[in-house]
Structure formats: structure tokens, C-alpha cells
Amino acid sequence: MLTIRNLEKDYGGVPVLERISLDIKEGCFCGIVGPSGCGKSTFLRILLGQEAPSRGELLLDGVPLPNEPSTERGIVFQRYSVFPHLTARENLLLAHDFEGSPFLGRAFGTRRREAERMADQLLDRTGLDPARDRYPAQLSGGMQQRLAIAQALMKRPRMLLLDEPFGALDPGVRLEMHDLLLELWREHGMTVFMVTHDISEAFKLSTRVLTFDKVRTDPQFPDAYGATVTYDLSVDGTAFPDNIEKDDPNAEAG
Amino acid sequence: MRLINQKVSRPAGFLLAAIPFAIVIIAYVSASGARLAVNPSDKLLPSFASMAEAFWRMATQPDRRSGSLLLWADTAASLARLALGIGISALLALLLGVPIGLIPKIRGLLNAFIATFSLIPPITVLPILFIAVGLGEASKIALIIIGTAPVMTRAIALAVSELPVELLVKAQTLGASTWQIILRVVLPQIWPKLVVAIRLGLVPAWIFLISAEAIASTEGLGYRIFLVRRYLAMDVILPYVAWITLIAFLLDRALMLSSRRFFRWAHLGGGGL
């Protein structure tokens, strides 16, 4: 479904990501882990279209993805994912408002009722029904993230991107969120990319784990090389060796 | 207990707040009393009774020459200028500030220009305005706009550029166009910031209003103060200053309360001015 070919990203000549080539199957749950500053969030932003790759291609079903955010890619950030000036329910209705009216930005009539039905269903599904008319500032951190996920699902995106979505939550709340996310993933069948720095979380949720790290280092010039995918593991323990370049000695060692 | 840990209860807070006011009033009354005891026709520090009398005369007795109630005529004229000036400034701040804060090309086009324009001391433009548009209402309103619009525009542009980029990206993943982002994401979140910009803009707006009225006008609060100054009529000037202060205070409160009422979501975090 998603093909990444020789993707590279550098900022002002300093490489951040290099030599990334992956094939992602439809419905895959991809965990992305790695140390801080290894470019995993940059990778996610490129998948999202928030940033353009310096070189290489990003193809969805063989068609290049646009270099700006689009409706086939939903996103949940760690913070600021929902709109503070809208209630929980209005947050969910927003996507259909955009679709319904290019000039007024409000949906009316049957489209409105369809959106309301879908929003109420998702509110119910995510346990937010009692909080439907509250503003995000009146919701707990876990509820805000549930709302953010529900909002991202309103457009039924083919890819759902999550940037450390549960990083700011309590451990107990995080476990609930894991269950909810897995259920929604199975129900909607979308492809999920989740950046996390919690390795156990990645292995618990994912069907495939991508590990980012810098494999080549030059002691005289630490900025000479960027990070790449060092391990590409299926969660049943088998690796995806095709995705790791054979001429990389460190990858062989891994 | 350390001073920084000593909390103030509510009644004690009111009492504390009243102390500076009481001191100023007591000081004034005693100084005025002392001067009037020496010279009953002293004009410099009139008694509260004579000020109240003068204020009452301005508010209730028609002026012999024009036949109007001067206080209300002055207040209406000044408030109309202020409202028109600050209203146009707010509109300009929205029309310019939102695109500057949101759209890189428009920021590139206008940012440096507005920053430069806002450095012109507005009062130096007043003679130009008098020459260009005459001594009528237009020049006074234009002075208020020139004095407040650039800073308000910059405040709005700053507020827009400080919106979390996450929200703009999220809106795009929900299918929003630039116009829809402005309409449904940026503007609703900017309204409370615009109210703050208006409240801050009102401070210089009053200064420019009074200055313009002092120089060329036939009615208005600023005109009246500078007119009666010629007769050392402190019994009119002081109540007028208090009256202007009261109006400014009430305007500020009304704006703050309306923001709380209409943009409830923006005040949920507590605090705020």
C-alpha cells in the first residue's frame, strides 16, 4: 500500500534521515521507536506531509503523496490535537463541516445529520458521550486524546499517524487507551504508524516495529550521517531483511 | 511567617485596596481646606462641594450659548469618535493581522512595512492630517486609527502565528482549505485576543482622542478640559478627568466581561487579565 523509496531528509545540509526504503502493507500497525533525536518524529512528519523529503519518494498505491497534509492521513499529536474553542461533539463534526461547504465551512441538511450520526456513534464508542458538550479544557488528558483519535477517524483515513499519543498520560489511562486503539484499529482496518519512546508499548500494540538509529558515525564529524531504519521486526519475531541494505555492516551485525 | 507566605482574606483585601484611595482623598480635602481657609475664592484646589456643583451644572443645565447639556454632548461626541476610531482599527487589525500571521507570502509582503509604520510617532502625523483632510471629524478619527491600528495589527498577527501548528495541520488532515482554516480555526480562536487588543488599544486611543480634541474641535471631553483651562476652572477639569477615567474603566470591564461571556472556552483555564 505505502512504498517509501530512498527517502532522505536533511536540514541545512545536516542529514537527519538517510537510506530509508520500506514497503508497508495495508492494515499494518507500525510502531516506530528509537532514541531521542534519531528522526522518528521527522519521519512521521514526512509521512504526514507536514514536511517534504529532501530526496526520495513516498507512494500511496503507486501514486506520490502530496507534500501537504491531506485527508487520507489522520494525525494525533501528543498535545494540541483538538480545537479548544469547540466542544467535543463540535470537534468531531468539524471535518464534515469542511467537506459540506467550501465557503461557509458549515454542513447542513442530510450531510449534517449523517455527520451527527457518525459523531454520536464515535462519542459513544470512545466513552465520551457524557462529555459531548464540554470543551477540551474541561476534559482529562486521556479524554482529550480519545477525542483526538475519534476526530482523526471522522474522515475514515487510510493511514492513522500517532506522534507519542500517550506520552503525557498516566500508566493506568495509557493501558485503557491501548485497548481502545487496538479495537478501533481492528474495526476500521486502517494502517497505523505510531511513534513512541516506550519500546514495550510498541511491541505490545504493533504488528511491525521499525527501529530508527544512526548506524554510521564519523568521530571527526558527528553530523556527517543521519539515522535510518536499523531493525525492522515483525512482532512474531521474524525480521523484514529485504528492507535493510545489504552493504551496511552494522545492519548485518544486528 | 515570611511576608511572601502571608495570604490576604477577601474583606482585608478590600480594605487594603481602599487605603491608597483614602489617602489621596484625605490629602486633597485637607490641602483644599487649608487653601480655601486663606482665600475663599481660590481656584486651584476647589472643594468637593463646588466640584459637584459644577459637574451637576454641566450635566443638567443647558448651556446659555448653545442650549445643549454640555457634559452629555461632550461625552457623546468623544465616545462616537473613540468607537469609530477603535472600531476601524480593530477591523484593520483583523483584515491585516490574520493574513500576516497565517500566510507566509503576505507576512513577507507586509510585516516589515507595518513594523516600520508603527514606529512613526502618531502625534507628528496630526499636522499632516489637518492639512490633508481638514479640521473635521475625519482627522481626529484618523489620528486614533494611526495611533492604534499598527500595534493592534501586530498583536493579532502575533496571536495567529502563536496558534499551535498542530491545530493547523490537524485541520488540513480534516480537509480544510486556507479559507476554511481562517473561518473555523483561526478567527474563533482570535476573537478573545482581539478583545484584549482592543482593551490595550483603548489606552493610546484616549490619549490621541483628547489630544486631537484639544487642538481642533468644538465639542468633546478633551475640548472642554482645554477650553475651561483658560479660566483656571479646576472645578470643571477635575470632575471631567474623573468622568473620563470612569468611562475608560467601565469600557475595559465591559469588554472583559463580554469576552468571558461570549468566549467561555478561552477563560476555562482560569486567570487571565
Short mmCIF file of C-alpha atoms in Angstrom, two decimals:
data_model
loop_
_atom_site.label_atom_id
_atom_site.label_comp_id
_atom_site.label_asym_id
_atom_site.label_seq_id
_atom_site.Cartn_x
_atom_site.Cartn_y
_atom_site.Cartn_z
CA MET A 1 0.00 0.00 0.00
CA LEU A 2 2.61 2.54 1.06
CA THR A 3 6.01 2.48 -0.64
CA ILE A 4 8.95 4.55 0.55
CA ARG A 5 11.94 4.68 -1.78
CA ASN A 6 15.37 6.02 -0.81
CA LEU A 7 13.90 8.63 1.45
CA GLU A 8 16.34 11.21 2.80
CA LYS A 9 15.90 14.35 4.83
CA ASP A 10 18.43 16.97 5.78
CA TYR A 11 18.17 20.32 7.47
CA GLY A 12 20.59 22.87 6.08
CA GLY A 13 23.00 20.20 4.90
CA VAL A 14 22.87 18.18 8.13
CA PRO A 15 21.39 14.77 7.32
CA VAL A 16 18.69 13.59 9.69
CA LEU A 17 17.29 10.60 7.83
CA GLU A 18 19.01 8.60 5.11
CA ARG A 19 18.54 5.49 3.00
CA ILE A 20 15.01 4.64 4.06
CA SER A 21 13.16 2.21 1.83
CA LEU A 22 10.09 0.39 3.09
CA ASP A 23 7.02 -1.39 1.84
CA ILE A 24 4.08 -1.17 4.20
CA LYS A 25 1.08 -3.47 3.78
CA GLU A 26 -2.49 -2.25 4.17
CA GLY A 27 -3.76 -2.68 7.72
CA CYS A 28 -0.30 -2.85 9.27
CA PHE A 29 0.25 -1.41 12.78
CA CYS A 30 3.73 0.06 12.62
CA GLY A 31 5.45 1.01 15.85
CA ILE A 32 8.35 3.44 15.39
CA VAL A 33 10.94 3.52 18.16
CA GLY A 34 14.44 4.87 18.64
CA PRO A 35 16.46 7.20 20.86
CA SER A 36 15.68 10.91 21.14
CA GLY A 37 16.78 12.95 18.16
CA CYS A 38 17.01 9.98 15.81
CA GLY A 39 14.48 11.45 13.43
CA LYS A 40 11.46 9.27 14.16
CA SER A 41 9.20 12.29 14.56
CA THR A 42 10.69 13.80 11.41
CA PHE A 43 9.85 10.55 9.62
CA LEU A 44 6.26 10.80 10.86
CA ARG A 45 6.00 14.45 9.77
CA ILE A 46 7.16 13.41 6.30
CA LEU A 47 4.56 10.63 6.21
CA LEU A 48 2.01 13.25 7.23
CA GLY A 49 3.09 15.73 4.57
CA GLN A 50 3.91 18.41 7.13
CA GLU A 51 7.49 18.30 5.83
CA ALA A 52 8.80 17.41 2.41
CA PRO A 53 11.57 14.81 2.00
CA SER A 54 14.86 16.17 0.67
CA ARG A 55 15.18 13.20 -1.68
CA GLY A 56 13.27 10.04 -2.39
CA GLU A 57 9.65 9.12 -2.94
CA LEU A 58 6.55 8.43 -0.91
CA LEU A 59 3.94 6.47 -2.88
CA LEU A 60 0.44 5.52 -1.80
CA ASP A 61 -0.75 2.72 -4.11
CA GLY A 62 1.93 3.84 -6.56
CA VAL A 63 0.80 7.49 -6.58
CA PRO A 64 3.06 10.12 -4.95
CA LEU A 65 1.54 11.61 -1.79
CA PRO A 66 1.12 15.41 -1.85
CA ASN A 67 3.65 17.43 0.13
CA GLU A 68 1.00 18.90 2.39
CA PRO A 69 -1.40 17.28 4.86
CA SER A 70 -4.39 15.59 3.25
CA THR A 71 -7.49 13.68 4.30
CA GLU A 72 -6.10 10.19 3.67
CA ARG A 73 -3.70 10.72 6.59
CA GLY A 74 -5.18 11.26 10.04
CA ILE A 75 -2.97 12.56 12.85
CA VAL A 76 -2.97 12.53 16.63
CA PHE A 77 -0.28 14.61 18.31
CA GLN A 78 0.84 14.37 21.91
CA ARG A 79 -0.74 17.77 22.60
CA TYR A 80 -2.85 20.39 20.80
CA SER A 81 -4.68 17.78 18.74
CA VAL A 82 -8.20 19.06 19.36
CA PHE A 83 -9.66 22.52 18.89
CA PRO A 84 -10.05 24.36 22.21
CA HIS A 85 -12.90 26.60 21.01
CA LEU A 86 -15.17 23.70 20.06
CA THR A 87 -16.98 21.22 22.31
CA ALA A 88 -16.18 17.52 22.00
CA ARG A 89 -19.09 16.97 19.62
CA GLU A 90 -18.32 20.08 17.55
CA ASN A 91 -14.73 18.89 17.24
CA LEU A 92 -15.99 15.70 15.61
CA LEU A 93 -18.43 17.49 13.32
CA LEU A 94 -15.75 19.86 12.02
CA ALA A 95 -14.45 17.51 9.29
CA HIS A 96 -17.88 17.23 7.67
CA ASP A 97 -18.40 20.96 8.02
CA PHE A 98 -15.28 21.47 5.89
CA GLU A 99 -16.49 18.97 3.34
CA GLY A 100 -20.03 20.29 3.30
CA SER A 101 -19.42 23.91 2.47
CA PRO A 102 -16.27 25.35 0.92
CA PHE A 103 -17.27 28.93 1.62
CA LEU A 104 -19.17 28.89 4.94
CA GLY A 105 -17.41 25.89 6.47
CA ARG A 106 -20.70 24.52 7.86
CA ALA A 107 -22.59 21.40 6.86
CA PHE A 108 -26.38 21.47 6.52
CA GLY A 109 -29.24 19.10 5.81
CA THR A 110 -28.67 15.41 5.21
CA ARG A 111 -24.90 15.77 5.29
CA ARG A 112 -25.22 17.38 8.71
CA ARG A 113 -27.44 14.57 10.00
CA GLU A 114 -25.07 11.95 8.58
CA ALA A 115 -22.13 13.68 10.33
CA GLU A 116 -24.07 13.90 13.59
CA ARG A 117 -24.95 10.23 13.46
CA MET A 118 -21.30 9.30 12.89
CA ALA A 119 -20.08 11.69 15.58
CA ASP A 120 -22.54 10.37 18.16
CA GLN A 121 -21.52 6.83 17.32
CA LEU A 122 -17.84 7.67 17.82
CA LEU A 123 -18.55 9.60 21.03
CA ASP A 124 -20.35 6.56 22.33
CA ARG A 125 -17.62 4.22 21.11
CA THR A 126 -14.84 6.22 22.82
CA GLY A 127 -16.78 6.67 26.05
CA LEU A 128 -17.04 10.45 25.55
CA ASP A 129 -20.82 10.61 25.36
CA PRO A 130 -21.23 12.13 28.86
CA ALA A 131 -18.68 14.82 27.90
CA ARG A 132 -20.06 15.63 24.46
CA ASP A 133 -20.84 19.27 25.23
CA ARG A 134 -17.69 20.01 27.21
CA TYR A 135 -14.72 21.99 25.92
CA PRO A 136 -11.32 20.26 25.70
CA ALA A 137 -10.01 22.30 28.65
CA GLN A 138 -12.71 20.59 30.74
CA LEU A 139 -11.57 17.09 29.74
CA SER A 140 -8.83 14.98 31.32
CA GLY A 141 -5.68 14.21 29.32
CA GLY A 142 -6.91 10.72 28.44
CA MET A 143 -10.30 12.02 27.32
CA GLN A 144 -8.63 14.67 25.16
CA GLN A 145 -6.57 12.00 23.41
CA ARG A 146 -9.63 9.79 22.93
CA LEU A 147 -11.35 12.78 21.37
CA ALA A 148 -8.30 13.42 19.16
CA ILE A 149 -8.38 9.82 17.90
CA ALA A 150 -12.12 9.94 17.31
CA GLN A 151 -11.71 13.22 15.43
CA ALA A 152 -8.99 11.76 13.21
CA LEU A 153 -11.30 8.81 12.40
CA MET A 154 -14.18 11.02 11.22
CA LYS A 155 -12.66 11.27 7.74
CA ARG A 156 -12.00 7.49 7.68
CA PRO A 157 -8.33 8.00 6.77
CA ARG A 158 -6.38 5.12 5.23
CA MET A 159 -3.42 5.94 7.42
CA LEU A 160 -3.58 7.00 11.05
CA LEU A 161 -0.40 8.67 12.33
CA LEU A 162 0.21 8.92 16.06
CA ASP A 163 3.08 11.03 17.45
CA GLU A 164 3.73 9.83 21.01
CA PRO A 165 -0.03 9.96 21.60
CA PHE A 166 0.05 8.55 25.13
CA GLY A 167 3.34 10.10 26.28
CA ALA A 168 1.68 12.52 28.68
CA LEU A 169 -0.83 10.07 30.20
CA ASP A 170 -0.83 8.14 33.48
CA PRO A 171 0.12 4.45 33.20
CA GLY A 172 -3.41 3.23 34.00
CA VAL A 173 -5.04 5.55 31.48
CA ARG A 174 -2.42 4.51 28.95
CA LEU A 175 -3.48 0.84 29.25
CA GLU A 176 -7.12 1.78 28.60
CA MET A 177 -6.02 3.79 25.58
CA HIS A 178 -4.09 0.78 24.24
CA ASP A 179 -7.22 -1.36 24.34
CA LEU A 180 -9.33 1.33 22.69
CA LEU A 181 -6.77 1.97 19.97
CA LEU A 182 -6.44 -1.75 19.14
CA GLU A 183 -10.23 -2.14 18.96
CA LEU A 184 -10.62 0.89 16.70
CA TRP A 185 -7.76 -0.30 14.52
CA ARG A 186 -9.44 -3.70 14.04
CA GLU A 187 -12.85 -2.12 13.39
CA HIS A 188 -11.65 0.46 10.89
CA GLY A 189 -8.84 -1.54 9.29
CA MET A 190 -6.61 1.45 8.67
CA THR A 191 -2.83 1.39 8.58
CA VAL A 192 -1.35 2.83 11.76
CA PHE A 193 2.02 4.47 12.33
CA MET A 194 2.80 5.17 15.96
CA VAL A 195 5.93 6.94 17.19
CA THR A 196 6.68 6.12 20.82
CA HIS A 197 9.70 6.01 23.05
CA ASP A 198 8.16 3.21 25.08
CA ILE A 199 9.56 0.06 23.46
CA SER A 200 7.21 -2.29 25.33
CA GLU A 201 4.25 -0.23 24.15
CA ALA A 202 5.49 -0.55 20.57
CA PHE A 203 5.84 -4.34 20.83
CA LYS A 204 2.52 -4.73 22.62
CA LEU A 205 0.47 -2.87 20.01
CA SER A 206 2.32 -3.24 16.73
CA THR A 207 2.38 -5.91 14.10
CA ARG A 208 5.64 -4.44 12.87
CA VAL A 209 8.27 -2.43 14.73
CA LEU A 210 10.67 -0.04 12.97
CA THR A 211 13.74 0.97 14.96
CA PHE A 212 15.49 4.19 13.97
CA ASP A 213 19.09 4.90 14.87
CA LYS A 214 22.30 6.30 13.50
CA VAL A 215 24.37 3.36 12.28
CA ARG A 216 27.23 5.23 10.69
CA THR A 217 29.22 7.65 12.78
CA ASP A 218 32.25 9.70 11.97
CA PRO A 219 34.04 10.67 15.19
CA GLN A 220 35.62 13.69 13.44
CA PHE A 221 32.28 14.90 12.10
CA PRO A 222 29.31 13.73 14.18
CA ASP A 223 26.79 15.35 11.82
CA ALA A 224 28.07 13.51 8.76
CA TYR A 225 25.38 10.83 8.70
CA GLY A 226 21.69 10.64 9.52
CA ALA A 227 19.58 7.94 11.09
CA THR A 228 17.96 5.08 9.23
CA VAL A 229 15.86 2.02 9.97
CA THR A 230 18.17 -0.33 11.84
CA TYR A 231 15.72 -3.06 12.81
CA ASP A 232 12.52 -3.89 11.01
CA LEU A 233 10.80 -6.59 13.01
CA SER A 234 7.57 -8.41 12.67
CA VAL A 235 6.16 -8.90 16.12
CA ASP A 236 6.15 -12.69 15.72
CA GLY A 237 9.93 -12.36 15.84
CA THR A 238 10.80 -12.53 12.15
CA ALA A 239 12.59 -9.62 10.58
CA PHE A 240 11.96 -7.93 7.26
CA PRO A 241 15.52 -8.32 5.94
CA ASP A 242 14.64 -7.02 2.48
CA ASN A 243 14.26 -3.55 3.83
CA ILE A 244 17.75 -3.32 5.24
CA GLU A 245 20.53 -2.58 2.83
CA LYS A 246 22.91 -5.47 2.49
CA ASP A 247 26.02 -3.31 2.17
CA ASP A 248 25.55 -1.96 5.68
CA PRO A 249 27.92 -3.83 8.02
CA ASN A 250 26.11 -2.68 11.17
CA ALA A 251 22.83 -4.00 9.91
CA GLU A 252 24.41 -7.41 9.35
CA ALA A 253 25.69 -7.39 12.90
CA GLY A 254 22.21 -6.57 14.16
CA MET B 1 5.86 33.81 58.89
CA ARG B 2 7.54 35.21 55.80
CA LEU B 3 5.81 38.11 54.04
CA ILE B 4 5.54 36.13 50.80
CA ASN B 5 3.51 33.44 52.62
CA GLN B 6 1.03 35.74 54.34
CA LYS B 7 -2.24 35.47 52.45
CA VAL B 8 -4.88 38.22 52.38
CA SER B 9 -8.52 37.41 53.15
CA ARG B 10 -11.28 38.92 50.99
CA PRO B 11 -12.51 41.66 53.39
CA ALA B 12 -8.92 42.54 54.28
CA GLY B 13 -8.19 42.74 50.55
CA PHE B 14 -10.91 45.34 50.03
CA LEU B 15 -9.64 47.31 52.99
CA LEU B 16 -6.07 47.22 51.67
CA ALA B 17 -7.19 48.32 48.22
CA ALA B 18 -9.14 51.24 49.72
CA ILE B 19 -6.16 52.63 51.63
CA PRO B 20 -4.36 54.44 48.75
CA PHE B 21 -7.66 55.94 47.54
CA ALA B 22 -8.48 57.15 51.06
CA ILE B 23 -5.02 58.69 51.47
CA VAL B 24 -5.30 60.65 48.22
CA ILE B 25 -8.81 61.90 49.07
CA ILE B 26 -7.84 62.89 52.61
CA ALA B 27 -4.72 64.66 51.36
CA TYR B 28 -6.75 66.55 48.76
CA VAL B 29 -9.51 67.55 51.17
CA SER B 30 -7.08 68.87 53.78
CA ALA B 31 -4.96 70.74 51.23
CA SER B 32 -8.04 72.22 49.60
CA GLY B 33 -9.48 73.15 53.01
CA ALA B 34 -6.25 74.87 54.02
CA ARG B 35 -6.10 76.94 50.80
CA LEU B 36 -9.79 77.88 50.93
CA ALA B 37 -9.42 78.97 54.57
CA VAL B 38 -6.82 81.52 53.49
CA ASN B 39 -8.58 82.58 50.28
CA PRO B 40 -12.25 81.51 49.80
CA SER B 41 -12.12 82.33 46.07
CA ASP B 42 -9.09 80.10 45.42
CA LYS B 43 -9.48 78.24 42.12
CA LEU B 44 -6.60 75.80 42.29
CA LEU B 45 -7.97 73.18 44.70
CA PRO B 46 -11.76 73.54 44.72
CA SER B 47 -13.80 71.78 47.38
CA PHE B 48 -15.73 68.60 46.58
CA ALA B 49 -18.96 70.57 47.01
CA SER B 50 -18.03 73.13 44.35
CA MET B 51 -16.81 70.40 42.00
CA ALA B 52 -20.08 68.50 42.45
CA GLU B 53 -21.97 71.71 41.80
CA ALA B 54 -20.01 72.46 38.62
CA PHE B 55 -20.41 68.88 37.41
CA TRP B 56 -24.15 68.99 38.12
CA ARG B 57 -24.40 72.27 36.21
CA MET B 58 -22.60 70.72 33.20
CA ALA B 59 -24.84 67.66 33.32
CA THR B 60 -28.28 69.22 33.87
CA GLN B 61 -28.35 72.89 32.86
CA PRO B 62 -28.42 73.80 29.16
CA ASP B 63 -25.51 75.90 28.05
CA ARG B 64 -26.52 79.55 27.61
CA ARG B 65 -24.92 79.86 24.20
CA SER B 66 -25.58 76.50 22.51
CA GLY B 67 -28.56 75.36 24.58
CA SER B 68 -27.22 71.81 24.96
CA LEU B 69 -26.31 69.85 28.08
CA LEU B 70 -22.55 70.17 27.79
CA LEU B 71 -21.45 67.04 29.69
CA TRP B 72 -23.65 64.73 27.64
CA ALA B 73 -22.89 66.47 24.35
CA ASP B 74 -19.16 66.25 25.07
CA THR B 75 -19.40 62.61 26.15
CA ALA B 76 -21.43 61.61 23.10
CA ALA B 77 -19.05 63.37 20.71
CA SER B 78 -15.96 61.86 22.29
CA LEU B 79 -17.38 58.34 22.53
CA ALA B 80 -18.54 58.43 18.92
CA ARG B 81 -15.01 59.36 17.79
CA LEU B 82 -13.47 56.76 20.06
CA ALA B 83 -15.83 54.00 18.93
CA LEU B 84 -15.38 54.78 15.25
CA GLY B 85 -11.59 55.03 15.57
CA ILE B 86 -11.07 51.89 17.62
CA GLY B 87 -13.68 50.00 15.58
CA ILE B 88 -11.90 50.74 12.31
CA SER B 89 -8.58 49.87 13.96
CA ALA B 90 -9.97 46.51 15.12
CA LEU B 91 -11.28 45.80 11.63
CA LEU B 92 -7.89 46.66 10.09
CA ALA B 93 -6.14 44.53 12.71
CA LEU B 94 -8.28 41.55 11.69
CA LEU B 95 -8.07 42.11 7.95
CA LEU B 96 -4.29 42.56 8.05
CA GLY B 97 -3.20 40.68 11.16
CA VAL B 98 -4.80 37.33 10.37
CA PRO B 99 -3.27 37.00 6.87
CA ILE B 100 0.10 38.29 8.14
CA GLY B 101 0.14 35.73 10.93
CA LEU B 102 -1.08 32.83 8.81
CA ILE B 103 0.10 33.21 5.21
CA PRO B 104 3.90 33.34 4.67
CA LYS B 105 3.71 35.33 1.44
CA ILE B 106 1.55 38.05 2.97
CA ARG B 107 3.80 38.14 6.02
CA GLY B 108 6.75 38.61 3.69
CA LEU B 109 4.93 41.43 1.93
CA LEU B 110 3.60 43.43 4.88
CA ASN B 111 5.45 42.57 8.08
CA ALA B 112 8.38 44.95 7.70
CA PHE B 113 6.13 47.73 6.41
CA ILE B 114 3.75 47.57 9.39
CA ALA B 115 6.64 47.32 11.83
CA THR B 116 8.15 50.48 10.31
CA PHE B 117 4.81 52.30 10.14
CA SER B 118 4.08 51.57 13.80
CA LEU B 119 7.29 53.41 14.78
CA ILE B 120 6.02 56.76 13.43
CA PRO B 121 5.00 58.84 16.46
CA PRO B 122 1.28 59.29 15.63
CA ILE B 123 1.02 62.81 17.04
CA THR B 124 3.56 64.00 14.45
CA VAL B 125 1.11 62.90 11.77
CA LEU B 126 -1.60 65.17 13.17
CA PRO B 127 -0.48 68.33 11.29
CA ILE B 128 -0.34 66.27 8.10
CA LEU B 129 -3.88 65.08 8.76
CA PHE B 130 -5.11 68.60 9.45
CA ILE B 131 -3.62 69.79 6.17
CA ALA B 132 -4.75 66.77 4.16
CA VAL B 133 -8.27 66.12 5.46
CA GLY B 134 -9.04 69.35 7.32
CA LEU B 135 -10.01 70.05 10.90
CA GLY B 136 -13.22 67.99 10.88
CA GLU B 137 -14.09 64.63 12.40
CA ALA B 138 -12.04 62.67 9.85
CA SER B 139 -8.68 63.93 11.08
CA LYS B 140 -9.45 63.11 14.74
CA ILE B 141 -10.66 59.60 13.91
CA ALA B 142 -7.71 59.09 11.56
CA LEU B 143 -5.31 60.01 14.38
CA ILE B 144 -6.84 57.34 16.63
CA ILE B 145 -6.56 54.79 13.83
CA ILE B 146 -2.94 55.67 13.04
CA GLY B 147 -2.09 55.50 16.72
CA THR B 148 -3.73 52.16 17.45
CA ALA B 149 -4.10 50.09 14.26
CA PRO B 150 -0.41 49.16 13.78
CA VAL B 151 0.08 47.80 17.30
CA MET B 152 -3.28 46.03 17.24
CA THR B 153 -2.41 44.50 13.87
CA ARG B 154 0.89 43.27 15.21
CA ALA B 155 -0.80 41.86 18.31
CA ILE B 156 -3.28 39.92 16.16
CA ALA B 157 -0.56 38.72 13.76
CA LEU B 158 1.47 37.53 16.73
CA ALA B 159 -1.52 35.75 18.27
CA VAL B 160 -2.23 34.00 14.97
CA SER B 161 1.36 32.91 14.50
CA GLU B 162 1.36 31.57 18.05
CA LEU B 163 -1.54 29.20 17.37
CA PRO B 164 -0.10 25.68 17.74
CA VAL B 165 0.99 24.42 14.31
CA GLU B 166 -0.57 21.10 15.33
CA LEU B 167 -4.04 22.63 15.06
CA LEU B 168 -3.39 23.93 11.56
CA VAL B 169 -2.02 20.56 10.45
CA LYS B 170 -4.95 18.74 12.05
CA ALA B 171 -7.44 20.97 10.24
CA GLN B 172 -5.71 20.16 6.94
CA THR B 173 -5.95 16.42 7.61
CA LEU B 174 -9.68 17.02 8.11
CA GLY B 175 -9.82 18.52 4.64
CA ALA B 176 -9.84 22.25 5.37
CA SER B 177 -8.81 24.84 2.77
CA THR B 178 -6.91 28.00 3.76
CA TRP B 179 -10.17 29.96 3.82
CA GLN B 180 -11.91 27.32 5.93
CA ILE B 181 -8.97 27.29 8.34
CA ILE B 182 -9.28 31.07 8.72
CA LEU B 183 -13.05 30.84 9.20
CA ARG B 184 -13.35 27.86 11.53
CA VAL B 185 -9.96 27.54 13.25
CA VAL B 186 -8.17 30.90 13.31
CA LEU B 187 -10.91 33.52 13.70
CA PRO B 188 -12.82 31.80 16.53
CA GLN B 189 -9.60 31.49 18.48
CA ILE B 190 -8.61 35.09 17.70
CA TRP B 191 -11.81 36.79 18.97
CA PRO B 192 -10.72 36.78 22.62
CA LYS B 193 -7.27 38.03 21.55
CA LEU B 194 -8.95 40.82 19.59
CA VAL B 195 -10.84 41.86 22.72
CA VAL B 196 -7.52 42.04 24.58
CA ALA B 197 -6.01 44.04 21.70
CA ILE B 198 -8.95 46.48 21.84
CA ARG B 199 -8.59 46.86 25.61
CA LEU B 200 -4.89 47.61 25.23
CA GLY B 201 -5.53 49.84 22.20
CA LEU B 202 -8.05 51.94 24.12
CA VAL B 203 -5.28 53.36 26.32
CA PRO B 204 -3.43 55.17 23.48
CA ALA B 205 -6.77 55.79 21.74
CA TRP B 206 -7.88 58.01 24.65
CA ILE B 207 -4.61 59.92 24.52
CA PHE B 208 -4.94 60.62 20.80
CA LEU B 209 -8.62 61.48 21.13
CA ILE B 210 -8.02 64.04 23.88
CA SER B 211 -5.01 65.49 22.03
CA ALA B 212 -6.88 65.90 18.77
CA GLU B 213 -9.87 67.43 20.55
CA ALA B 214 -7.63 69.81 22.46
CA ILE B 215 -6.11 71.14 19.25
CA ALA B 216 -9.09 71.44 16.91
CA SER B 217 -12.66 70.77 17.97
CA THR B 218 -15.90 72.44 19.01
CA GLU B 219 -17.12 69.80 21.43
CA GLY B 220 -15.81 66.74 23.22
CA LEU B 221 -14.37 65.89 26.62
CA GLY B 222 -10.83 66.88 25.64
CA TYR B 223 -12.01 70.11 24.03
CA ARG B 224 -13.91 71.10 27.21
CA ILE B 225 -10.98 70.49 29.52
CA PHE B 226 -8.62 72.57 27.41
CA LEU B 227 -11.26 75.28 26.90
CA VAL B 228 -12.03 75.87 30.59
CA ARG B 229 -8.30 75.68 31.40
CA ARG B 230 -8.18 79.31 30.22
CA TYR B 231 -10.37 80.30 33.20
CA LEU B 232 -8.48 78.05 35.64
CA ALA B 233 -11.79 76.20 36.09
CA MET B 234 -10.39 73.33 38.15
CA ASP B 235 -13.92 72.68 39.44
CA VAL B 236 -14.82 71.53 35.91
CA ILE B 237 -11.49 69.97 34.89
CA LEU B 238 -11.12 67.63 37.86
CA PRO B 239 -14.64 66.10 37.61
CA TYR B 240 -14.14 65.73 33.85
CA VAL B 241 -10.89 63.84 34.40
CA ALA B 242 -12.66 61.60 36.91
CA TRP B 243 -15.54 61.14 34.45
CA ILE B 244 -13.15 60.15 31.63
CA THR B 245 -11.40 57.72 33.98
CA LEU B 246 -14.74 56.20 34.96
CA ILE B 247 -15.78 55.74 31.31
CA ALA B 248 -12.42 54.17 30.45
CA PHE B 249 -12.72 51.81 33.42
CA LEU B 250 -16.29 50.80 32.55
CA LEU B 251 -15.37 50.20 28.89
CA ASP B 252 -12.49 47.98 29.92
CA ARG B 253 -14.67 45.98 32.34
CA ALA B 254 -17.45 45.61 29.80
CA LEU B 255 -15.02 44.27 27.21
CA MET B 256 -13.52 41.81 29.68
CA LEU B 257 -16.91 40.55 30.84
CA SER B 258 -18.24 40.20 27.31
CA SER B 259 -15.18 38.15 26.39
CA ARG B 260 -15.88 35.83 29.34
CA ARG B 261 -19.49 35.54 28.32
CA PHE B 262 -19.09 35.01 24.59
CA PHE B 263 -15.79 33.09 24.54
CA ARG B 264 -16.26 30.90 27.56
CA TRP B 265 -13.81 28.27 26.29
CA ALA B 266 -10.97 30.83 26.35
CA HIS B 267 -11.40 31.53 30.07
CA LEU B 268 -11.67 27.96 31.34
CA GLY B 269 -8.01 27.76 32.30
CA GLY B 270 -8.56 30.40 34.97
CA GLY B 271 -6.51 33.55 35.38
CA GLY B 272 -6.20 35.98 32.51
CA LEU B 273 -6.44 39.75 32.71
#
